[in-house]
mmCIF file of C-alpha atoms in Angstrom:
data_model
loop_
_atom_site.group_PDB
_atom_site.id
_atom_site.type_symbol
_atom_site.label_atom_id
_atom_site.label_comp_id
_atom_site.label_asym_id
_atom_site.label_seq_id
_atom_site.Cartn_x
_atom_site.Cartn_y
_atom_site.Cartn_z
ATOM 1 C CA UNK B 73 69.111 -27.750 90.441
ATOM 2 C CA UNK B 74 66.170 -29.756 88.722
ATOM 3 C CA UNK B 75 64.048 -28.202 87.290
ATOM 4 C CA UNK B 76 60.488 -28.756 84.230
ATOM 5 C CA UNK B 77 61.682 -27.033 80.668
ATOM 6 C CA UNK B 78 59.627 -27.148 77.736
ATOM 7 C CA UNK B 79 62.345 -27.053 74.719
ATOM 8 C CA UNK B 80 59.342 -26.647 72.326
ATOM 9 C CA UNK B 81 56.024 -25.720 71.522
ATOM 10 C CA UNK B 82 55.192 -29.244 70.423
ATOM 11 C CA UNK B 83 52.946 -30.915 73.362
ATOM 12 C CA UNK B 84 53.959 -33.273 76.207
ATOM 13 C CA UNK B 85 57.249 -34.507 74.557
ATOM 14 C CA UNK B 86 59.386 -31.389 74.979
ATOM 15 C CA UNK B 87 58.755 -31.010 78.432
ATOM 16 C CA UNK B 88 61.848 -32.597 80.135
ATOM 17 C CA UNK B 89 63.323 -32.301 83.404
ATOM 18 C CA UNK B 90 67.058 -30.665 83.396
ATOM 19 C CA UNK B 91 69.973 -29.514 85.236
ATOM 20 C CA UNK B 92 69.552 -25.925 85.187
ATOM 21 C CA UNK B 93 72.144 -23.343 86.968
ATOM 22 C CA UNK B 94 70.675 -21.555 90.055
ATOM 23 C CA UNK B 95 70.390 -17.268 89.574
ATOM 24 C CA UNK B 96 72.251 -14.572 91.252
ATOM 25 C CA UNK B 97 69.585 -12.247 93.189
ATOM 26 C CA UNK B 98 68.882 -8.760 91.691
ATOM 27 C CA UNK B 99 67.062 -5.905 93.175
ATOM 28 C CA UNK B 100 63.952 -6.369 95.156
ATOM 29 C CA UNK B 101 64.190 -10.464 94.493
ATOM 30 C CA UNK B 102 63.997 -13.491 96.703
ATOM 31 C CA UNK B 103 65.626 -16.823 96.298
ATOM 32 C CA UNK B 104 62.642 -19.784 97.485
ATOM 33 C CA UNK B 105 63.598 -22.708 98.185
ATOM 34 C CA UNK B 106 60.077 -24.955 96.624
ATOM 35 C CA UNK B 107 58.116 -27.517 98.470
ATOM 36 C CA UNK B 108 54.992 -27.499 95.904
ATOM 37 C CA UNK B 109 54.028 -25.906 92.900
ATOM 38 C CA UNK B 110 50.236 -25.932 91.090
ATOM 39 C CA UNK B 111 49.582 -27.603 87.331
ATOM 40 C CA UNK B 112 47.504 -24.987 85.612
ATOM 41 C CA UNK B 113 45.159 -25.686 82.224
ATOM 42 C CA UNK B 114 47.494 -22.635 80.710
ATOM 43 C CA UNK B 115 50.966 -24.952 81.440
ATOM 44 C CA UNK B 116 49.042 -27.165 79.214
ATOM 45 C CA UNK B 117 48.410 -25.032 76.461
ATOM 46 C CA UNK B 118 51.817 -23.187 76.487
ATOM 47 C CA UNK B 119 53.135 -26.911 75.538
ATOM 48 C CA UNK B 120 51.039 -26.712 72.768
ATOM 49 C CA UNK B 121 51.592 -22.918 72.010
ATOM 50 C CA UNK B 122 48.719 -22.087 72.026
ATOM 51 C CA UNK B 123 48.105 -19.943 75.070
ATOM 52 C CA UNK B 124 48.290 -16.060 74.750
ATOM 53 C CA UNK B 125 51.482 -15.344 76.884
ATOM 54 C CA UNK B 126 53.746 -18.409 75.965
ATOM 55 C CA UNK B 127 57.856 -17.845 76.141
ATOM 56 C CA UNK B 128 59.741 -18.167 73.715
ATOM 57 C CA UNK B 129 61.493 -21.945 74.560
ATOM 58 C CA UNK B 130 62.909 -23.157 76.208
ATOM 59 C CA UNK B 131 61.885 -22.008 79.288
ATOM 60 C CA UNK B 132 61.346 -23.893 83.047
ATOM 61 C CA UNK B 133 57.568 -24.018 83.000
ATOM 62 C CA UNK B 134 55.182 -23.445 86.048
ATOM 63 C CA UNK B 135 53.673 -20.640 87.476
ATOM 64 C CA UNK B 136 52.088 -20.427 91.324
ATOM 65 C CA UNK B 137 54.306 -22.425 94.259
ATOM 66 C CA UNK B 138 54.878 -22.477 97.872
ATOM 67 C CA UNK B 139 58.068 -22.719 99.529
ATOM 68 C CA UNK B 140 60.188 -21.265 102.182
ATOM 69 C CA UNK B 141 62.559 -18.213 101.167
ATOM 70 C CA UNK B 142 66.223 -18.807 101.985
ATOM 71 C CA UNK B 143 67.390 -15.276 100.647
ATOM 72 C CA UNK B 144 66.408 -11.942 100.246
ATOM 73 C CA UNK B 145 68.336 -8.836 98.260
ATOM 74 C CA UNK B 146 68.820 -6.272 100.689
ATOM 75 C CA UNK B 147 66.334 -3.950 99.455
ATOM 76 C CA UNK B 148 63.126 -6.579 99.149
ATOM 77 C CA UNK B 149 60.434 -5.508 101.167
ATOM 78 C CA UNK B 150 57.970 -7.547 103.231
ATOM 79 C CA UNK B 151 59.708 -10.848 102.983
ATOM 80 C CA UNK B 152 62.224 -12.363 105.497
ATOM 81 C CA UNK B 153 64.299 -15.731 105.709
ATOM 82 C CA UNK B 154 62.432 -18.205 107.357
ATOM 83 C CA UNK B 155 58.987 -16.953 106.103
ATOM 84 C CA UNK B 156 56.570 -19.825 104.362
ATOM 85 C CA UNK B 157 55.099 -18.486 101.079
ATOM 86 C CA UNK B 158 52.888 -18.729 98.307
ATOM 87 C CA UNK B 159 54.128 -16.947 94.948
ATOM 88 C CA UNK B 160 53.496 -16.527 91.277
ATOM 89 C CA UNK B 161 56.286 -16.034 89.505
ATOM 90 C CA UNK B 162 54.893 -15.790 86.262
ATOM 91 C CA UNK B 163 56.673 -18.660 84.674
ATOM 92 C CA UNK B 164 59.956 -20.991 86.554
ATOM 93 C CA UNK B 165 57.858 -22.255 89.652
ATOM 94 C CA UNK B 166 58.894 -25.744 88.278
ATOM 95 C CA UNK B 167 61.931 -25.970 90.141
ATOM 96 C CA UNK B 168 63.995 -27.362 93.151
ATOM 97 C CA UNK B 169 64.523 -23.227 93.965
ATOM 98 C CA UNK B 170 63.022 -20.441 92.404
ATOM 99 C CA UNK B 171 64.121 -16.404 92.165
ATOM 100 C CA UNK B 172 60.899 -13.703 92.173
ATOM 101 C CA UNK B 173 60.289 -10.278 93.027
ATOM 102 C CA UNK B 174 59.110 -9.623 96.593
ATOM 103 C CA UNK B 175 55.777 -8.949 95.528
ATOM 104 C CA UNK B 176 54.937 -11.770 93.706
ATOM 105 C CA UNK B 177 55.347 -13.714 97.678
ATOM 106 C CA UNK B 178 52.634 -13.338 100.148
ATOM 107 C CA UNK B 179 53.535 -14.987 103.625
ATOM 108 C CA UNK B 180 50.579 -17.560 104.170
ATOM 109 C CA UNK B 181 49.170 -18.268 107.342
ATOM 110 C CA UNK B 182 50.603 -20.732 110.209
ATOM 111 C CA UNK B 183 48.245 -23.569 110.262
ATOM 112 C CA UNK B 184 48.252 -23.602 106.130
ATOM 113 C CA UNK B 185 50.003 -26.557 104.374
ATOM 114 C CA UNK B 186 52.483 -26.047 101.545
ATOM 115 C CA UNK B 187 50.284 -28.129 99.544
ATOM 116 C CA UNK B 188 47.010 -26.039 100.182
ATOM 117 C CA UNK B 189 49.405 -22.768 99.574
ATOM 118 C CA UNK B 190 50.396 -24.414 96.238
ATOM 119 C CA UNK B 191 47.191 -24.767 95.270
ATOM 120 C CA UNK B 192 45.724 -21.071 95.793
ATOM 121 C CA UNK B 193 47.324 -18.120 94.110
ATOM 122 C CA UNK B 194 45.735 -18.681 90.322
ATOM 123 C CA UNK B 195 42.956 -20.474 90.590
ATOM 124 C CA UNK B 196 41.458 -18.843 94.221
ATOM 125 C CA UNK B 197 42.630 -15.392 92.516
ATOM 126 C CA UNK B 198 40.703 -15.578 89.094
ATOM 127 C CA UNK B 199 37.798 -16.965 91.016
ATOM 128 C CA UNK B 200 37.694 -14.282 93.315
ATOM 129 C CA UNK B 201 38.519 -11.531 91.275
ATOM 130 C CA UNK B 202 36.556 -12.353 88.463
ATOM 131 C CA UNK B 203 33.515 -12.782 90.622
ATOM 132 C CA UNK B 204 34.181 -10.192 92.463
ATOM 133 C CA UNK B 205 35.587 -7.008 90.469
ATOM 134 C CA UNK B 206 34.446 -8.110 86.820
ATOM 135 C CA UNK B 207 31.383 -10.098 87.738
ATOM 136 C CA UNK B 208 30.309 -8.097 90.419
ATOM 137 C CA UNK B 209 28.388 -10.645 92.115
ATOM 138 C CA UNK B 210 26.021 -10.041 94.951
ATOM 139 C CA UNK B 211 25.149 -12.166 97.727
ATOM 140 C CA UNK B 212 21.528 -13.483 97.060
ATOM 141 C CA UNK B 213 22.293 -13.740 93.489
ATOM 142 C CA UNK B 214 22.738 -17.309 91.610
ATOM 143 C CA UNK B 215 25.818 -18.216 89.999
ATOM 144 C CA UNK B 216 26.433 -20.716 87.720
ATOM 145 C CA UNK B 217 29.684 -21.948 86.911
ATOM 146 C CA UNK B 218 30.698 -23.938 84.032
ATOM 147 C CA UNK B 219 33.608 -26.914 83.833
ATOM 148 C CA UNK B 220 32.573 -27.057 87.871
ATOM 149 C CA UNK B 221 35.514 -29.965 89.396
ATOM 150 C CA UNK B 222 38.330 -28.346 87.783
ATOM 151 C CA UNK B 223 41.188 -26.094 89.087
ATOM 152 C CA UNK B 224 39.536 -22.602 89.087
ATOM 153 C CA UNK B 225 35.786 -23.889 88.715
ATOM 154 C CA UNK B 226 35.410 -26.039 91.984
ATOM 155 C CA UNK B 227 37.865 -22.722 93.476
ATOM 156 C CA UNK B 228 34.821 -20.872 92.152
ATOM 157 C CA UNK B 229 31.845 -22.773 93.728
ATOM 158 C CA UNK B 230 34.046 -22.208 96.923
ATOM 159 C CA UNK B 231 34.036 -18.520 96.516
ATOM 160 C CA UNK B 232 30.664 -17.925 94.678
ATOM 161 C CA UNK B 233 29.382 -19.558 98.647
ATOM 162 C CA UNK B 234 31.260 -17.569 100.733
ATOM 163 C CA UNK B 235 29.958 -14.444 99.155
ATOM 164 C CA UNK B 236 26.819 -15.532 99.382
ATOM 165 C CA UNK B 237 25.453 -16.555 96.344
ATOM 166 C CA UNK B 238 23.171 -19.850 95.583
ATOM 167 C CA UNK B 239 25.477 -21.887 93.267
ATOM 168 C CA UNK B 240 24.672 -24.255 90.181
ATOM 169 C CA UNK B 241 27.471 -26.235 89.320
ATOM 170 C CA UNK B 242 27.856 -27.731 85.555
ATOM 171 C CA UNK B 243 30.240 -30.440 84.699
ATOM 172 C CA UNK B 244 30.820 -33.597 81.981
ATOM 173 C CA UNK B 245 29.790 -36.554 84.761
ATOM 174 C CA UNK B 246 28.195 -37.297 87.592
ATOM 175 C CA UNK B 247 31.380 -38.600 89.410
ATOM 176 C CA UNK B 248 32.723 -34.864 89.042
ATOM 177 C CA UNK B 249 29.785 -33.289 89.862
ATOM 178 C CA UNK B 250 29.609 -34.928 93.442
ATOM 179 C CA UNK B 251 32.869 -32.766 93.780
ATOM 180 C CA UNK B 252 31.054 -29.919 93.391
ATOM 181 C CA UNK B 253 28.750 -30.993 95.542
ATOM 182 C CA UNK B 254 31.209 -31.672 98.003
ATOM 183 C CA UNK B 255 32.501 -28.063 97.703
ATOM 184 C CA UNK B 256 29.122 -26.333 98.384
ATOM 185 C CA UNK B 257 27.675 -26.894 95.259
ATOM 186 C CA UNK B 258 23.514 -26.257 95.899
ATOM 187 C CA UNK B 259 22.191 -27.973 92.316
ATOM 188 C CA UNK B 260 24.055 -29.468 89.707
ATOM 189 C CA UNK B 261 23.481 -30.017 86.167
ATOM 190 C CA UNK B 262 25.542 -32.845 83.569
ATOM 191 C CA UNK B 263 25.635 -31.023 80.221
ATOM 192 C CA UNK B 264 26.519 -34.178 78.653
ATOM 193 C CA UNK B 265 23.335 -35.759 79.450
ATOM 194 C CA UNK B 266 20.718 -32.716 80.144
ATOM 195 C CA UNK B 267 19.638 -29.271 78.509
ATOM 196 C CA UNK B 268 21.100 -26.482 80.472
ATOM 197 C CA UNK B 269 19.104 -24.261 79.635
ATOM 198 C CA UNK B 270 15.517 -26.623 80.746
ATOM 199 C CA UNK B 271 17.281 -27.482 84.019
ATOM 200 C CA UNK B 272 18.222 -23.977 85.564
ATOM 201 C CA UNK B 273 14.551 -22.985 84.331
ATOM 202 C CA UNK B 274 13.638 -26.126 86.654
ATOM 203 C CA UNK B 275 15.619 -24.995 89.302
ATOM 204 C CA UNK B 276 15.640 -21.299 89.726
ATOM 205 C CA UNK B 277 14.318 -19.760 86.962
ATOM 206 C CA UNK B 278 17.475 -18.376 85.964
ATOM 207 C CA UNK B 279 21.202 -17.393 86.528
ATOM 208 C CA UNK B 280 22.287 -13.440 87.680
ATOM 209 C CA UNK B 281 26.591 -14.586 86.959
ATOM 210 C CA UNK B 282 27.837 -17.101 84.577
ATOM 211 C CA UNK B 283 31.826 -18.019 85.378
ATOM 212 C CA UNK B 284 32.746 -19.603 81.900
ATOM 213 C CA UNK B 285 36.147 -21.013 81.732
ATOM 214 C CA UNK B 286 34.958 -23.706 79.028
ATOM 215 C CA UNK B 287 32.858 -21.541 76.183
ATOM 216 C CA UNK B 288 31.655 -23.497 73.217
ATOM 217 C CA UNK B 289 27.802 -24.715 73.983
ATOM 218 C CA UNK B 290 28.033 -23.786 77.537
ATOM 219 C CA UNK B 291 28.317 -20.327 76.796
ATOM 220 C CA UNK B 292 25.824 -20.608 73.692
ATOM 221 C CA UNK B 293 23.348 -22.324 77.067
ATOM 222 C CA UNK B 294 23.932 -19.247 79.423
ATOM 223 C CA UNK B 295 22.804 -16.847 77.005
ATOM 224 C CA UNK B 296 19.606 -18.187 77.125
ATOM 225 C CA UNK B 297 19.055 -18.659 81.097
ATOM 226 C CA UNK B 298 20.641 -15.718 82.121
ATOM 227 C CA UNK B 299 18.057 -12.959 83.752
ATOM 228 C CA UNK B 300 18.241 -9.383 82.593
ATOM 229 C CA UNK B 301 20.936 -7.349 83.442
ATOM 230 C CA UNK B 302 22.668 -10.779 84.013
ATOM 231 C CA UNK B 303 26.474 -11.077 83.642
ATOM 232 C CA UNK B 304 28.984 -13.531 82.293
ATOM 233 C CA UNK B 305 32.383 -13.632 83.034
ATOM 234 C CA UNK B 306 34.480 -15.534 79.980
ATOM 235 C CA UNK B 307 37.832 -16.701 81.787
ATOM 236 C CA UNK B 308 38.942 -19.478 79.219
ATOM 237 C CA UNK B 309 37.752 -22.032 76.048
ATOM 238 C CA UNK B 310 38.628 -25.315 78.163
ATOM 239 C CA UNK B 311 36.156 -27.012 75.017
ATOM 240 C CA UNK B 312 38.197 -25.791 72.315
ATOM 241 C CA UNK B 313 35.388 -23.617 70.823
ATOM 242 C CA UNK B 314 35.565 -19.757 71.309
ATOM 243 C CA UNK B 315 31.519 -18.947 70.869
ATOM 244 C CA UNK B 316 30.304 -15.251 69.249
ATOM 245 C CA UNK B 317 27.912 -13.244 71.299
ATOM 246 C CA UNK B 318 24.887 -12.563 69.371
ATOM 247 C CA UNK B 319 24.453 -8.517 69.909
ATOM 248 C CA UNK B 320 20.708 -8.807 69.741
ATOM 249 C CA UNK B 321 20.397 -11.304 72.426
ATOM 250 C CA UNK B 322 22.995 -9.084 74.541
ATOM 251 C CA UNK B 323 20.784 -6.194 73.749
ATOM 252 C CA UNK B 324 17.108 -7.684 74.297
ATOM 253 C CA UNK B 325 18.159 -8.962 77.295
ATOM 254 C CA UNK B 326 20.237 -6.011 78.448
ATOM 255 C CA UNK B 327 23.356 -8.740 79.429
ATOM 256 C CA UNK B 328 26.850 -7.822 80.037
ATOM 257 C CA UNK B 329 29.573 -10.505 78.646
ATOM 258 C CA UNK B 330 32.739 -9.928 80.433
ATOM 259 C CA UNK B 331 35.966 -10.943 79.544
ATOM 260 C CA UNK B 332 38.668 -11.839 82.382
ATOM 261 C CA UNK B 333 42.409 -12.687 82.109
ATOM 262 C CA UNK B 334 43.903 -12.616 85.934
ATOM 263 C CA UNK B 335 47.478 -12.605 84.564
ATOM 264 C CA UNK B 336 46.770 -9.438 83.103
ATOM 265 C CA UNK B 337 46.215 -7.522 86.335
ATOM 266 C CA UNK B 338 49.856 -7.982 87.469
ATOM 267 C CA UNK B 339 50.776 -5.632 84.569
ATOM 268 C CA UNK B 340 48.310 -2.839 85.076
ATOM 269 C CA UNK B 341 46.760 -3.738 88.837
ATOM 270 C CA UNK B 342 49.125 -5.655 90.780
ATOM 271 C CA UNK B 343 47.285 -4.545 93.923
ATOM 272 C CA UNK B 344 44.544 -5.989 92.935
ATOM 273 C CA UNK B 345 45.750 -9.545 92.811
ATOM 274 C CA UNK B 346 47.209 -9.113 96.128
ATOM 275 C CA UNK B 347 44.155 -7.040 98.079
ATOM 276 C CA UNK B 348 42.204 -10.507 96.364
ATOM 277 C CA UNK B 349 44.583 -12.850 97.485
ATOM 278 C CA UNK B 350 44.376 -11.588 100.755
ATOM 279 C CA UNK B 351 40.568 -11.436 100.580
ATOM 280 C CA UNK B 352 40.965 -15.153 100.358
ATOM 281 C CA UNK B 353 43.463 -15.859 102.478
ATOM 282 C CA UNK B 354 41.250 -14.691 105.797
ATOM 283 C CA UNK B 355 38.224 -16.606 103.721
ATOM 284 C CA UNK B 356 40.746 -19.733 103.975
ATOM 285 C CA UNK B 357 41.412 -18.906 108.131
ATOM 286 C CA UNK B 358 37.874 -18.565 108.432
ATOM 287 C CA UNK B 359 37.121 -22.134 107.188
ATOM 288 C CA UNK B 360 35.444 -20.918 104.435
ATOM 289 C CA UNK B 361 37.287 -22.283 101.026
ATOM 290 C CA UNK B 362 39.463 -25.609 101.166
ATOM 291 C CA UNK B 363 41.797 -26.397 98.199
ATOM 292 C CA UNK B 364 40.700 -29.531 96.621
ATOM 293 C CA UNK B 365 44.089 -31.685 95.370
ATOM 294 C CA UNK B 366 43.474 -34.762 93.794
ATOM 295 C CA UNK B 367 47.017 -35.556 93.136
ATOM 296 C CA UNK B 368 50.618 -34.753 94.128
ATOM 297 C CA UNK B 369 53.632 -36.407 91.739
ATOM 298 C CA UNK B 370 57.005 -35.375 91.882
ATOM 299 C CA UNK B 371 59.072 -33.425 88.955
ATOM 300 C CA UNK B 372 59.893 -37.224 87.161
ATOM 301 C CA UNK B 373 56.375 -38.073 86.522
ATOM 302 C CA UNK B 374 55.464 -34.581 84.800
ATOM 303 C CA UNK B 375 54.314 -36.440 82.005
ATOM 304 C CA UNK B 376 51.395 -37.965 84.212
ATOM 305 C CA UNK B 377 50.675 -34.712 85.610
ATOM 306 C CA UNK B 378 49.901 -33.128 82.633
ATOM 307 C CA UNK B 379 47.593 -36.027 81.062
ATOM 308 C CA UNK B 380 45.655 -36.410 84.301
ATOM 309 C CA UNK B 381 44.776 -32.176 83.517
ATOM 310 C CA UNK B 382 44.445 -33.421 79.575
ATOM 311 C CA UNK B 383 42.159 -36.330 80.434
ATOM 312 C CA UNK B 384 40.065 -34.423 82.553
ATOM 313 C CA UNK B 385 41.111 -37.300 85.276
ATOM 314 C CA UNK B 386 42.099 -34.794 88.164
ATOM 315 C CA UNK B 387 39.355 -32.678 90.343
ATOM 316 C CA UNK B 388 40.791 -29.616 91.636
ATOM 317 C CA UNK B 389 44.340 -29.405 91.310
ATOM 318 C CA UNK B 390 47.602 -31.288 90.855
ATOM 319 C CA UNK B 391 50.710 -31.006 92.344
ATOM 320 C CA UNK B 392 54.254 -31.431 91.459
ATOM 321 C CA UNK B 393 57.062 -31.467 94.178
ATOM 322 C CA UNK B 394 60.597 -31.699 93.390
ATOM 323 C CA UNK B 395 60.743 -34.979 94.892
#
């Protein structure tokens, strides 16, 4: 089968797509035959290596898809031939067919698209669980999210609404903040152009939850809009700068700064992902959170994929397919 390996941890040029041999299933796997499978900002910085849980390479990169399962091992639970499926493998989701444990699948509803199911595990699971269990936010409270028309930050706007809260939405231009306004954004502010800091001051005084997957000066700006007792949830550095906390500020202001890697749930609170997932998943039936894909290429243009999430060119996700 085809399948995306990286053969090195030196960027875009050692990820190639191969003839790789198909696996035998062992206990409590599934064998799914892939339709879609989501781009994340962490596939891009495993090709770098510099992402903190990168395989050794070579290894077939991806890790949320959707697909079909066309085997089970007699002893998985929960899944069935024939049943549509989102998944997170962890890493291989790259692939013409991929082989996972049953509870990495949850069966996704009827009227959802293998393209919207492609799109949800990672990015609608950190931004619900990292609002909800480590940011604890409330509805009534105002959330500001940072790096706003990406994968998991316009998944976050989504979510931040339908719990709720009144949502500021920062981003690097105006074309990608009418995304966020698209997906329920209520103000938004362009931190290349204006203070963020004098514009949520403008606009509501202050923030109660900060979702930060870009750090750098948009953390350094949240420390000093935040209201007391205020939290902010660091998910990633998309900018390239991981900022210090000053302990004073965190003190005089009596703020909580949060740290939040989803991946690292499956190890020591699986059922957390999937009671989340599932959270979302009725949020989705309900008409409450819509993927947002702004592109779909097949395995051969891989290359592209990955510069459109380098370039900051794509809003929301992209796609690969296996053809």
């Amino acid at each position: 089968m085809k399948a995306v390996r990286l053969t090195a941890l030196t960027g875009f040029d050692a990820i190639q797509v191969e003839d790789v041999e198909t696996k035998p299933l062992e206990s409590r796997q599934v064998r799914i035959k892939v339709h879609a499978a989501g781009l994340n900002f962490a596939d891009l910085l495993m090709a770098g290596g510099t992402y903190q849980a990168t395989p050794e390479p070579p290894f077939t990169m991806g890790m949320e898809l959707s697909g079909e399962v066309v085997e089970v091992h007699p002893d998985a639970d929960g899944v069935f031939p024939g049943d549509r499926v989102m998944a997170r493998p962890g890493q291989g989701a790259f692939a013409e067919e991929v082989v996972t444990n049953d509870r990495n699948c949850i069966v996704i509803p009827h009227a959802m698209s293998f393209e919207d199911a492609a799109a949800f595990p990672i990015a609608y699971g950190t931004a619900h669980l990292g609002l909800s269990r480590r940011g604890r936010l409330q509805s009534g409270e105002v959330l500001m999210v940072h790096g706003a028309a990406g994968g998991v930050g316009l998944t976050a706007v989504q979510v931040g609404k339908a719990m709720g809260a009144t949502v500021i939405a920062t981003a690097g231009s105006d074309e990608r903040l009418a995304v966020a306004k698209e997906n329920g954004a209520d103000y938004v502010i362009n931190y290349q152009t204006e203070s963020i800091r004098d514009r949520v001051k403008e606009m509501t005084g202050g923030v109660d939850v900060v979702f930060d997957p870009v750090g750098g000066d948009a953390f350094k700006q949240s420390l000093r809009c935040i209201n007391p007792e205020g939290r902010i949830v660091v998910i990633g550095f998309a900018s390239g700068d991981v900022p210090q906390a000053p302990a004073n500020i965190l003190l005089v202001k009596n703020v909580d700064v949060i740290g939040f890697y989803w991946g690292g749930y499956g190890g020591f609170a699986p059922e957390a992902i999937r009671d989340s997932l599932e959270k979302c998943l009725t949020l989705y039936s309900d008409g409450l959170l819509t993927p947002h894909v702004s592109h779909v290429l097949p395995f051969a243009r891989v290359q592209e994929a990955f510069a459109l999430l380098r370039d900051r060119k794509a809003t929301g996700k992209v796609l690969l397919t296996p053809a």
